[in-house]
JSON list of C-alpha atoms in Angstrom, two decimals:
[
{"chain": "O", "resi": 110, "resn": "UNK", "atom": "CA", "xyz": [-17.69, -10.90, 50.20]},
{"chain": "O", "resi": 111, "resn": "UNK", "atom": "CA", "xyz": [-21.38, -11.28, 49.04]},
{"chain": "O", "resi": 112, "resn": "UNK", "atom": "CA", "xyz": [-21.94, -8.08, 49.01]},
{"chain": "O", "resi": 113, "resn": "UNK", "atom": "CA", "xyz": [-18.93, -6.75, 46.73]},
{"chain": "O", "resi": 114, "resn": "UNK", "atom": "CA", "xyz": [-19.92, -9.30, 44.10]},
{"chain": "O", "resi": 115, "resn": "UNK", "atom": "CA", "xyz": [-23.78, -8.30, 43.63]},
{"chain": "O", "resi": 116, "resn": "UNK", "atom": "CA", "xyz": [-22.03, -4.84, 43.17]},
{"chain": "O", "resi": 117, "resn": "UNK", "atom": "CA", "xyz": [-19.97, -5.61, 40.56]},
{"chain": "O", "resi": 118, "resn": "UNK", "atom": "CA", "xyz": [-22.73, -7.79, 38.96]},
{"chain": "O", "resi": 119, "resn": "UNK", "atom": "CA", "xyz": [-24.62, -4.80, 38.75]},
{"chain": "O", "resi": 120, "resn": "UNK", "atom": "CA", "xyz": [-22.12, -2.64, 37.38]},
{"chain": "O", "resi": 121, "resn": "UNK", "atom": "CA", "xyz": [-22.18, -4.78, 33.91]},
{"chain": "O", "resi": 122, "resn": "UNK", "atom": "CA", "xyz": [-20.02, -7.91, 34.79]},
{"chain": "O", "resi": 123, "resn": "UNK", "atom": "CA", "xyz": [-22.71, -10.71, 34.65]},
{"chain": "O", "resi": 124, "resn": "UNK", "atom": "CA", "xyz": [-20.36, -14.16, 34.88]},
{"chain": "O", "resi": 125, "resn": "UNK", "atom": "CA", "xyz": [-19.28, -13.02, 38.42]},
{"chain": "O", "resi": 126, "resn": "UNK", "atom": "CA", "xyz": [-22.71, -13.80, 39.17]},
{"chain": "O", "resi": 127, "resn": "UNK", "atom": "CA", "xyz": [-22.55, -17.55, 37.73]},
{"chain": "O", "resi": 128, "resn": "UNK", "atom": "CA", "xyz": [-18.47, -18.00, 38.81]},
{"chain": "O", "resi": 129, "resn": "UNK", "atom": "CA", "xyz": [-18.26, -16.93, 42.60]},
{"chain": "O", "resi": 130, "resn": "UNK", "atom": "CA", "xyz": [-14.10, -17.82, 43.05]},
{"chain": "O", "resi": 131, "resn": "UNK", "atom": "CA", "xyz": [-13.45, -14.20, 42.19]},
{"chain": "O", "resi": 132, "resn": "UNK", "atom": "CA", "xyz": [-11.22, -12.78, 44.70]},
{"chain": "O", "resi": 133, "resn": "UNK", "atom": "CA", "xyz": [-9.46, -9.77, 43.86]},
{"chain": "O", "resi": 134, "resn": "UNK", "atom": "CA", "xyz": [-10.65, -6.57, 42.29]},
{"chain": "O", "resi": 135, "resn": "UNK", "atom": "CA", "xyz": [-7.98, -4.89, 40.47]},
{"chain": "O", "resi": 136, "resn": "UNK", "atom": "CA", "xyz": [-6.85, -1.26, 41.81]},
{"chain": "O", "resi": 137, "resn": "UNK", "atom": "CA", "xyz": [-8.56, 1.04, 39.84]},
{"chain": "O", "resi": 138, "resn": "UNK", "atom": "CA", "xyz": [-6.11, 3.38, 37.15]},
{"chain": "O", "resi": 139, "resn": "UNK", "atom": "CA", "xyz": [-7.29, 6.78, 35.52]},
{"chain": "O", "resi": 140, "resn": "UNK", "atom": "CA", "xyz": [-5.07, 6.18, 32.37]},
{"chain": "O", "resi": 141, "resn": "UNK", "atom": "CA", "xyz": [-7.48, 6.80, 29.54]},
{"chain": "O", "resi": 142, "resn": "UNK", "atom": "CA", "xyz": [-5.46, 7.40, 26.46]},
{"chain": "O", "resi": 143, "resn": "UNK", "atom": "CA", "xyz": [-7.08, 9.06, 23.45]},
{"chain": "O", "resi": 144, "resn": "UNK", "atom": "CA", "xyz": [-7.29, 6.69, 20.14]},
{"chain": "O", "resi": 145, "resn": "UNK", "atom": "CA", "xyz": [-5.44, 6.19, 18.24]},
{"chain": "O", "resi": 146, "resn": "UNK", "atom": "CA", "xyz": [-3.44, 4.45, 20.68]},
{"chain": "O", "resi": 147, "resn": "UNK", "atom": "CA", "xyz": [-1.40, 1.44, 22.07]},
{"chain": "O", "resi": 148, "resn": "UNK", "atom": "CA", "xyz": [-2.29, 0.53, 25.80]},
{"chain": "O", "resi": 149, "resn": "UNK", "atom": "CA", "xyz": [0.36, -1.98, 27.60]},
{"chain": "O", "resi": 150, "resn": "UNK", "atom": "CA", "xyz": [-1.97, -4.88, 29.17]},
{"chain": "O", "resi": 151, "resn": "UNK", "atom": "CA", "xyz": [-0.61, -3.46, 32.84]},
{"chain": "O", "resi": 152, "resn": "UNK", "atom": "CA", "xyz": [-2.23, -0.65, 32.77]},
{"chain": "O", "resi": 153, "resn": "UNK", "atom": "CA", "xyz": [-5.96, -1.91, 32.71]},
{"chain": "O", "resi": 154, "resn": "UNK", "atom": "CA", "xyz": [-8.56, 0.46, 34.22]},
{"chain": "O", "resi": 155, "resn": "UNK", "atom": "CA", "xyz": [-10.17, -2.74, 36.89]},
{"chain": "O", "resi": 156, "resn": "UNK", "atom": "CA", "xyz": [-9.31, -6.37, 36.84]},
{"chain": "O", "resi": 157, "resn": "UNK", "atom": "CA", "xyz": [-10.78, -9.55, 38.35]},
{"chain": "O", "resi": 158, "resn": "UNK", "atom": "CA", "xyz": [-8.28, -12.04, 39.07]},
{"chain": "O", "resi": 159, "resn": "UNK", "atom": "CA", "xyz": [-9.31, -16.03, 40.55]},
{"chain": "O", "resi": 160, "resn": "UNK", "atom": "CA", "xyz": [-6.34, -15.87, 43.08]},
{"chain": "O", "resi": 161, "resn": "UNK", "atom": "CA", "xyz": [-4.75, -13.02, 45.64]},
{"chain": "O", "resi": 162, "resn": "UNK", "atom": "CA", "xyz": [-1.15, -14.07, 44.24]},
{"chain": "O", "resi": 163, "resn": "UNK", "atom": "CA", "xyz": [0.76, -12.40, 41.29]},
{"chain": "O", "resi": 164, "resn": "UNK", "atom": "CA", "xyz": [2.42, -15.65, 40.22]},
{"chain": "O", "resi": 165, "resn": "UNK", "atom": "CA", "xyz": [4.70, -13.93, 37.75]},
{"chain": "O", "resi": 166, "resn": "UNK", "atom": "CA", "xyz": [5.88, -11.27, 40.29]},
{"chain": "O", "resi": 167, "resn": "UNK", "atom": "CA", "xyz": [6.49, -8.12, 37.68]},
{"chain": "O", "resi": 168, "resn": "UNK", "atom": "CA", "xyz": [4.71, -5.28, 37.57]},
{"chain": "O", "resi": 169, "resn": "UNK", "atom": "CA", "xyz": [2.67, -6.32, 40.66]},
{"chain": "O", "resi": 170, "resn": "UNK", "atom": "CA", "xyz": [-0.26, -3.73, 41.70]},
{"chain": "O", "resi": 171, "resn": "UNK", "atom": "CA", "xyz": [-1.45, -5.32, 45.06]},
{"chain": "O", "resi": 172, "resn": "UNK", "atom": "CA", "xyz": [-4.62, -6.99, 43.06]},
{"chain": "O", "resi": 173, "resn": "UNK", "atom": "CA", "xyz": [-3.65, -10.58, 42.31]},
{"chain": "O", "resi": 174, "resn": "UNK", "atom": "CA", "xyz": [-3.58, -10.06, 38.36]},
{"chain": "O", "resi": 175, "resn": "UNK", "atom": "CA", "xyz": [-0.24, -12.47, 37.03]},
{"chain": "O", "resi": 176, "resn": "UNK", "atom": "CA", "xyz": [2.10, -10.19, 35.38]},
{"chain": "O", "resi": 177, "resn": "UNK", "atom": "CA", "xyz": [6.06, -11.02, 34.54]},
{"chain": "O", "resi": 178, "resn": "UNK", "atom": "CA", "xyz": [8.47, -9.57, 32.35]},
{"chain": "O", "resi": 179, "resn": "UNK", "atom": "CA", "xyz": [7.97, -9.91, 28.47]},
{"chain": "O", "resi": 180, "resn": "UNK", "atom": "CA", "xyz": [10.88, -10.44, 25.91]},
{"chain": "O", "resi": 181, "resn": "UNK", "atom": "CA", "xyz": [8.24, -8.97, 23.53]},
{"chain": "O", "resi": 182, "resn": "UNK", "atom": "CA", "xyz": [8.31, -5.80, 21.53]},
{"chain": "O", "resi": 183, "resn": "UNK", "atom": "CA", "xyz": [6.53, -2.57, 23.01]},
{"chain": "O", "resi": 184, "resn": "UNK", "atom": "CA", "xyz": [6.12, -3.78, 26.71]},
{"chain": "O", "resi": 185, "resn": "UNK", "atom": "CA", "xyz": [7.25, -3.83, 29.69]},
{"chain": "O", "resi": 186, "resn": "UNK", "atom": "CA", "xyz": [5.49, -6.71, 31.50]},
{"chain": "O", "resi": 187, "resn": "UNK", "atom": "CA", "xyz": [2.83, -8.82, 29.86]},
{"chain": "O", "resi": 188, "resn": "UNK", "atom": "CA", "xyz": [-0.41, -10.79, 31.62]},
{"chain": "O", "resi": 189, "resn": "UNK", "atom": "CA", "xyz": [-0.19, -14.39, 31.91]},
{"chain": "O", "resi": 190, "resn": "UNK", "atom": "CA", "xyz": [-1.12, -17.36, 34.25]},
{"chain": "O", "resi": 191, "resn": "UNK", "atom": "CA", "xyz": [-4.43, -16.78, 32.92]},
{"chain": "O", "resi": 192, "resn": "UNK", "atom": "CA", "xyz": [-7.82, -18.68, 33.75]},
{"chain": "O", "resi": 193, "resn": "UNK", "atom": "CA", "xyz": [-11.66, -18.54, 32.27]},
{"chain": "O", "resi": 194, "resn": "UNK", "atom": "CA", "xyz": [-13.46, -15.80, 33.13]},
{"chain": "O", "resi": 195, "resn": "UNK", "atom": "CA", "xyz": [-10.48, -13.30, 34.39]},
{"chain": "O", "resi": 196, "resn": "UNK", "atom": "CA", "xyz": [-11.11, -9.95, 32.72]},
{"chain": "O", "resi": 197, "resn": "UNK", "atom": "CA", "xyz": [-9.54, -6.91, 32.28]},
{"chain": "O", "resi": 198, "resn": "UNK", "atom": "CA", "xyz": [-10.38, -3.35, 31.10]},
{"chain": "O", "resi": 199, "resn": "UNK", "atom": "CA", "xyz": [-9.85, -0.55, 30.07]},
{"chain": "O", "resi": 200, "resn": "UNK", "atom": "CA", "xyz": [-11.03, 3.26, 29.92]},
{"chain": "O", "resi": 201, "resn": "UNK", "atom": "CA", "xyz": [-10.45, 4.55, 26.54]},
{"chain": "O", "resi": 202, "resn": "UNK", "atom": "CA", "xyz": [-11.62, 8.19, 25.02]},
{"chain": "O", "resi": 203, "resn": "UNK", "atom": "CA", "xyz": [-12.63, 9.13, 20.92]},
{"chain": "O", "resi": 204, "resn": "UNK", "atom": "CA", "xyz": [-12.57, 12.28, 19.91]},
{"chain": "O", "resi": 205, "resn": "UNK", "atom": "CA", "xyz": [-14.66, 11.88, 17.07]},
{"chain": "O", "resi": 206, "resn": "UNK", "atom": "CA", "xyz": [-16.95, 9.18, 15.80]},
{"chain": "O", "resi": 207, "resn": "UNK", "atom": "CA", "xyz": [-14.67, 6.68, 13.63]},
{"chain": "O", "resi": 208, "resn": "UNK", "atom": "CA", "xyz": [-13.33, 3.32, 12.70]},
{"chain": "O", "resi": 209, "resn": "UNK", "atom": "CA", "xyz": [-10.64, 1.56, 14.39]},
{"chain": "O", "resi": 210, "resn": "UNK", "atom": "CA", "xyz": [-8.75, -2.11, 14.37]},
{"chain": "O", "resi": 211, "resn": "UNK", "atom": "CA", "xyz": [-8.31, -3.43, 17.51]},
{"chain": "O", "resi": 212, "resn": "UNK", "atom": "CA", "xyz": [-4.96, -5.66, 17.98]},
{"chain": "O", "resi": 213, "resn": "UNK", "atom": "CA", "xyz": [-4.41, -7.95, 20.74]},
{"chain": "O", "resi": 214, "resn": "UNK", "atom": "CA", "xyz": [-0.79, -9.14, 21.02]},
{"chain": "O", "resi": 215, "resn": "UNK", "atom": "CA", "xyz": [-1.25, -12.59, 22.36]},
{"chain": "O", "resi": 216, "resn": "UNK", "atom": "CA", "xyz": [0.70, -16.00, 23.15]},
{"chain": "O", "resi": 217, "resn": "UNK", "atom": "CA", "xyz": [0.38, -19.63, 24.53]},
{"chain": "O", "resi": 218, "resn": "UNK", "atom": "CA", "xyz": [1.59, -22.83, 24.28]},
{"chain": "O", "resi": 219, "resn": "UNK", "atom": "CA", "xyz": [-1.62, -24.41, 24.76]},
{"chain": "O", "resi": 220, "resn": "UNK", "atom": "CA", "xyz": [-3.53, -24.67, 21.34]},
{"chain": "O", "resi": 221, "resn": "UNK", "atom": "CA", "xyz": [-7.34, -23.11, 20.95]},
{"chain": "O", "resi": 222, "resn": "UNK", "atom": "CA", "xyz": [-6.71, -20.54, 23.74]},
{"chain": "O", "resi": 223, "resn": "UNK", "atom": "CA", "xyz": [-9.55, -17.52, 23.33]},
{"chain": "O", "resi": 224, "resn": "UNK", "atom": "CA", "xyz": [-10.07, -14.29, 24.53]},
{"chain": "O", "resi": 225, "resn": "UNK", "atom": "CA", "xyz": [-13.22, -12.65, 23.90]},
{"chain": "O", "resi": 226, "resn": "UNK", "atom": "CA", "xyz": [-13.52, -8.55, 23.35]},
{"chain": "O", "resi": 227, "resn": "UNK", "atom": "CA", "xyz": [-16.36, -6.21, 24.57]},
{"chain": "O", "resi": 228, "resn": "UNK", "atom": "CA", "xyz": [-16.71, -2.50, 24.15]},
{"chain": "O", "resi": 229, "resn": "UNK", "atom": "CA", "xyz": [-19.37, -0.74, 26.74]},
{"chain": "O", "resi": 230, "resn": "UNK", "atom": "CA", "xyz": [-20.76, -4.11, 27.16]},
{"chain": "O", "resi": 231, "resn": "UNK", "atom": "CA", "xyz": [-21.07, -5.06, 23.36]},
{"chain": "O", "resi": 232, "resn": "UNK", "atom": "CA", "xyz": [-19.82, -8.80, 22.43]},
{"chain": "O", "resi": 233, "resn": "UNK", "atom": "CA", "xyz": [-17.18, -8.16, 19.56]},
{"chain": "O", "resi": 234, "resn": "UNK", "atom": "CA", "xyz": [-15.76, -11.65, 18.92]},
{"chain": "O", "resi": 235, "resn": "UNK", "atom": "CA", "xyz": [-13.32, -13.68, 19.69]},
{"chain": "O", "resi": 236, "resn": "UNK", "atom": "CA", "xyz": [-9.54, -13.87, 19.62]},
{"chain": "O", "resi": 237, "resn": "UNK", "atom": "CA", "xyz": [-7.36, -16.75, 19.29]},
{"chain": "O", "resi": 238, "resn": "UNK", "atom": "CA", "xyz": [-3.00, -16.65, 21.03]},
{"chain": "O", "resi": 239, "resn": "UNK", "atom": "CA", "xyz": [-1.18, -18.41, 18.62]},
{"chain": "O", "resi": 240, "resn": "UNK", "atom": "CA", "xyz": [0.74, -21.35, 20.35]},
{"chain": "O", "resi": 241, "resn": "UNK", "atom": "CA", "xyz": [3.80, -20.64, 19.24]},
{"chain": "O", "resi": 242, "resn": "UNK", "atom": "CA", "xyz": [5.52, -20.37, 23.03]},
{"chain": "O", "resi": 243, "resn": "UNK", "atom": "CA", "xyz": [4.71, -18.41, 26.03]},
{"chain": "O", "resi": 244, "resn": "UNK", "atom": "CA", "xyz": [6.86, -15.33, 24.71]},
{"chain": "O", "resi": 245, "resn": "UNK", "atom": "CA", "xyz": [6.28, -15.64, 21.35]},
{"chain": "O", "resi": 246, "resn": "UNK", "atom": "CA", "xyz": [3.65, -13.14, 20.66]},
{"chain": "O", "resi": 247, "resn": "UNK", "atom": "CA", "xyz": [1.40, -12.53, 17.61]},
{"chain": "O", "resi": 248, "resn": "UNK", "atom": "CA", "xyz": [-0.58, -9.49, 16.39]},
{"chain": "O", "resi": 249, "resn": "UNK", "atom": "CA", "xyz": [-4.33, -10.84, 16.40]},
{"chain": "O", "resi": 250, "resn": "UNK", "atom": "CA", "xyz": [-7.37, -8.41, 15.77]},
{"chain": "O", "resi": 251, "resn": "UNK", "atom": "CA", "xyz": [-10.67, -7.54, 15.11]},
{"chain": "O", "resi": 252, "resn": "UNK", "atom": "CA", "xyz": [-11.24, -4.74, 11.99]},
{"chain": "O", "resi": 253, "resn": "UNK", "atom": "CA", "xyz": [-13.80, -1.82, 11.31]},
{"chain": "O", "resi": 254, "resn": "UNK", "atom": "CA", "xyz": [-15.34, -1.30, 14.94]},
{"chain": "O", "resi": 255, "resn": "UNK", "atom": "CA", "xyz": [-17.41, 1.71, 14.99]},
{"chain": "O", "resi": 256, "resn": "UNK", "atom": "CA", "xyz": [-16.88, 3.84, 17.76]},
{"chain": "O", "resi": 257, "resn": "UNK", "atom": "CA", "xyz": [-18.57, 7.05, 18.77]},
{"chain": "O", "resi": 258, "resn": "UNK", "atom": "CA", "xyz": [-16.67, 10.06, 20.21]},
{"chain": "O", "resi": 259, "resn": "UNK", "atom": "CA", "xyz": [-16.27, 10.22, 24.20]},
{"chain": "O", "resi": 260, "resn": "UNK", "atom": "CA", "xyz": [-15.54, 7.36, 26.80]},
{"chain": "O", "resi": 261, "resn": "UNK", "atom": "CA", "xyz": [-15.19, 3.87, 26.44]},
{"chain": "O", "resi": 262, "resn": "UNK", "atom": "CA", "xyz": [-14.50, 0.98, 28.42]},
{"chain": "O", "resi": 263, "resn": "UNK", "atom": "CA", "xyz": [-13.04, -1.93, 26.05]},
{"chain": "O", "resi": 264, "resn": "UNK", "atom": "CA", "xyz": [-13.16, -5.69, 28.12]},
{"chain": "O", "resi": 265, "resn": "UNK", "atom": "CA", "xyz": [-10.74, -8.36, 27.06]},
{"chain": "O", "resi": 266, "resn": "UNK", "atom": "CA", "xyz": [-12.01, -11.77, 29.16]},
{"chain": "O", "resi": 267, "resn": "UNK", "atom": "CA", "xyz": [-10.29, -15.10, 28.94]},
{"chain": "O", "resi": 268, "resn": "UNK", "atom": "CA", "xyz": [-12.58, -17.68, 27.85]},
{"chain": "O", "resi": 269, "resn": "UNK", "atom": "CA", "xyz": [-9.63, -20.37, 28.53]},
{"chain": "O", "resi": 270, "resn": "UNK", "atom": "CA", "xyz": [-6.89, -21.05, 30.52]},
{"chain": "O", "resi": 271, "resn": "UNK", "atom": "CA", "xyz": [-3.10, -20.44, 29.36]},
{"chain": "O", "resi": 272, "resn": "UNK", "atom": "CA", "xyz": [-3.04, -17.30, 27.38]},
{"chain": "O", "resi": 273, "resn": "UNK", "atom": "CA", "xyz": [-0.46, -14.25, 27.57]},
{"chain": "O", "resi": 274, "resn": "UNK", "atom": "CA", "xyz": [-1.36, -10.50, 27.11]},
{"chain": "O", "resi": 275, "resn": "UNK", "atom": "CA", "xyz": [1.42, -7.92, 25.94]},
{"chain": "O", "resi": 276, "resn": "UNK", "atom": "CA", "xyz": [-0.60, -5.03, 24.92]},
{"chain": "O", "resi": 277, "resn": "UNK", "atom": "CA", "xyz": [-3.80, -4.03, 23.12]},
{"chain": "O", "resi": 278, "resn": "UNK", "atom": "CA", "xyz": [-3.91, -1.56, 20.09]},
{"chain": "O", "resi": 279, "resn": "UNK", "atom": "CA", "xyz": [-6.47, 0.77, 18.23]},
{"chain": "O", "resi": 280, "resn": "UNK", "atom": "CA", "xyz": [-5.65, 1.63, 14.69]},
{"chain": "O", "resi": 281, "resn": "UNK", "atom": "CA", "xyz": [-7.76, 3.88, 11.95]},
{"chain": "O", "resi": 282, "resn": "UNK", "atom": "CA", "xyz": [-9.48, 1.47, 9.88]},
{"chain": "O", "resi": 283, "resn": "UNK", "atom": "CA", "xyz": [-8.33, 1.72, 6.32]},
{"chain": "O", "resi": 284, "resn": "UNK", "atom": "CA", "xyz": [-11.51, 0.18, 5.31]},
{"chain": "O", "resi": 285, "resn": "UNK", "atom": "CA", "xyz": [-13.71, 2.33, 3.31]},
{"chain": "O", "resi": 286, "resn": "UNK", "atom": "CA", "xyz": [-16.59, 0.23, 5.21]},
{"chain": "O", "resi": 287, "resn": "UNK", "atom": "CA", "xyz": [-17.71, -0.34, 8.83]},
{"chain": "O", "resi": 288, "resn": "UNK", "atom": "CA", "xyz": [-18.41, -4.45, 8.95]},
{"chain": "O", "resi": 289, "resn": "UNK", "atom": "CA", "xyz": [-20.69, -6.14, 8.21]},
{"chain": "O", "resi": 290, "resn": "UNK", "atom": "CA", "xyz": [-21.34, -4.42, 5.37]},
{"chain": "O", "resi": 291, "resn": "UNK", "atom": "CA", "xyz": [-23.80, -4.13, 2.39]},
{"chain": "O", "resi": 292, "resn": "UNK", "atom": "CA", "xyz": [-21.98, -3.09, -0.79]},
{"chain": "O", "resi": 293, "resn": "UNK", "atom": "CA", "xyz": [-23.47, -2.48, -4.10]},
{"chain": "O", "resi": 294, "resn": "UNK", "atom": "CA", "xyz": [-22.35, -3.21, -7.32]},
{"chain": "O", "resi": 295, "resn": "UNK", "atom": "CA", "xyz": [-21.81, 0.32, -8.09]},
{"chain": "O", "resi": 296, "resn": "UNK", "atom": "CA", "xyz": [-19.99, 1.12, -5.09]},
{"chain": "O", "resi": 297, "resn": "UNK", "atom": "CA", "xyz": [-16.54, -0.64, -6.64]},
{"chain": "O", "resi": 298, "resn": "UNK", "atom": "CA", "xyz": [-13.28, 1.30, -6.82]},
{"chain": "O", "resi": 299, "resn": "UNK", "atom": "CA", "xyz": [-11.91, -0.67, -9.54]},
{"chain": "O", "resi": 300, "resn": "UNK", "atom": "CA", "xyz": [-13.42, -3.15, -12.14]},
{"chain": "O", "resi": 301, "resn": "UNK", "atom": "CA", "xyz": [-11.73, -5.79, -14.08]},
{"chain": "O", "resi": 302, "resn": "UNK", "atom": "CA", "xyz": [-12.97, -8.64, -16.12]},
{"chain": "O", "resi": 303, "resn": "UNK", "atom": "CA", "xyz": [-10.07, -10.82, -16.90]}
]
């Protein structure tokens, strides 16, 4: 109705506003796993799917969101029969400020498929599935994003059409430096000049 979508325009999801053929809201899940952590793309916090139908028929949860059965690693069911502007997110909790890597484990067989990432709101980048085959699924991520301790609410929103979610992952950062980055000169760990 109407009414539901200037809700959920005002609770932070601003392309509802400009694409109306939202339909479902996802069931909402209190899973909010402490970082360092891997999160199966099932078990998203809210969704918003363009259709009432789970075309893939795994996994279903009554909201619309496409799910069938991976041949992945890790997973049980992965998201796919994707289309622009679908989103799904996540509730995820720090327990001290830190760096982590985010991984998205993505596939396609559509070339230049994207999916862009937001934390609380924040525009991280963008994401591209490899199109290697519907189930054959690639580690792609994002490095050295800064997060404080407490709650967070990671967003993963297809851009295009035709791209398959298995899972996302936070890892510590091995970097020394949160990106971008200024580094001096004297700031090196090792010199060489041949």
């Amino acid at each position: 109705t109407t009414k539901a979508k200037a809700s959920n325009y005002q609770r932070g999801w601003p392309w509802l506003r400009q694409n109306p053929t939202h339909t479902a809201q996802g069931k909402i899940s209190e899973n909010q796993p402490t970082l360092p952590a891997r999160i199966k793309a099932q078990d998203y916090h809210k969704a918003f799917d363009q259709d009432p139908q789970n075309h893939g028929g795994a996994c279903d949860r009554g909201d619309g969101v496409d799910m069938q059965t991976t041949n992945d690693n890790d997973g049980q069911c992965n998201i796919g029969w994707t289309l622009a502007d679908e989103t799904l997110s996540y509730q995820i909790y720090v327990e001290e400020d830190s760096r982590y890597d985010l991984i998205l484990r993505l596939a396609s067989e559509k070339q230049d498929r994207l999916m862009a990432v937001y934390v609380n709101g924040q525009a991280l980048g963008t994401l591209e599935a490899p199109a290697n085959g519907w189930q054959n699924f690639a580690d792609k991520s994002l490095a050295n994003l800064q997060l404080k301790a407490g709650k967070h609410t990671p967003l993963i929103k297809c851009l295009d059409r035709a791209s398959n979610l298995n899972y996302l992952e936070f890892v510590k950062s091995e970097s020394p430096f949160a990106l971008p980055a200024r580094i001096e000169e004297e700031e090196h760990n090792h010199y060489s000049d041949q």
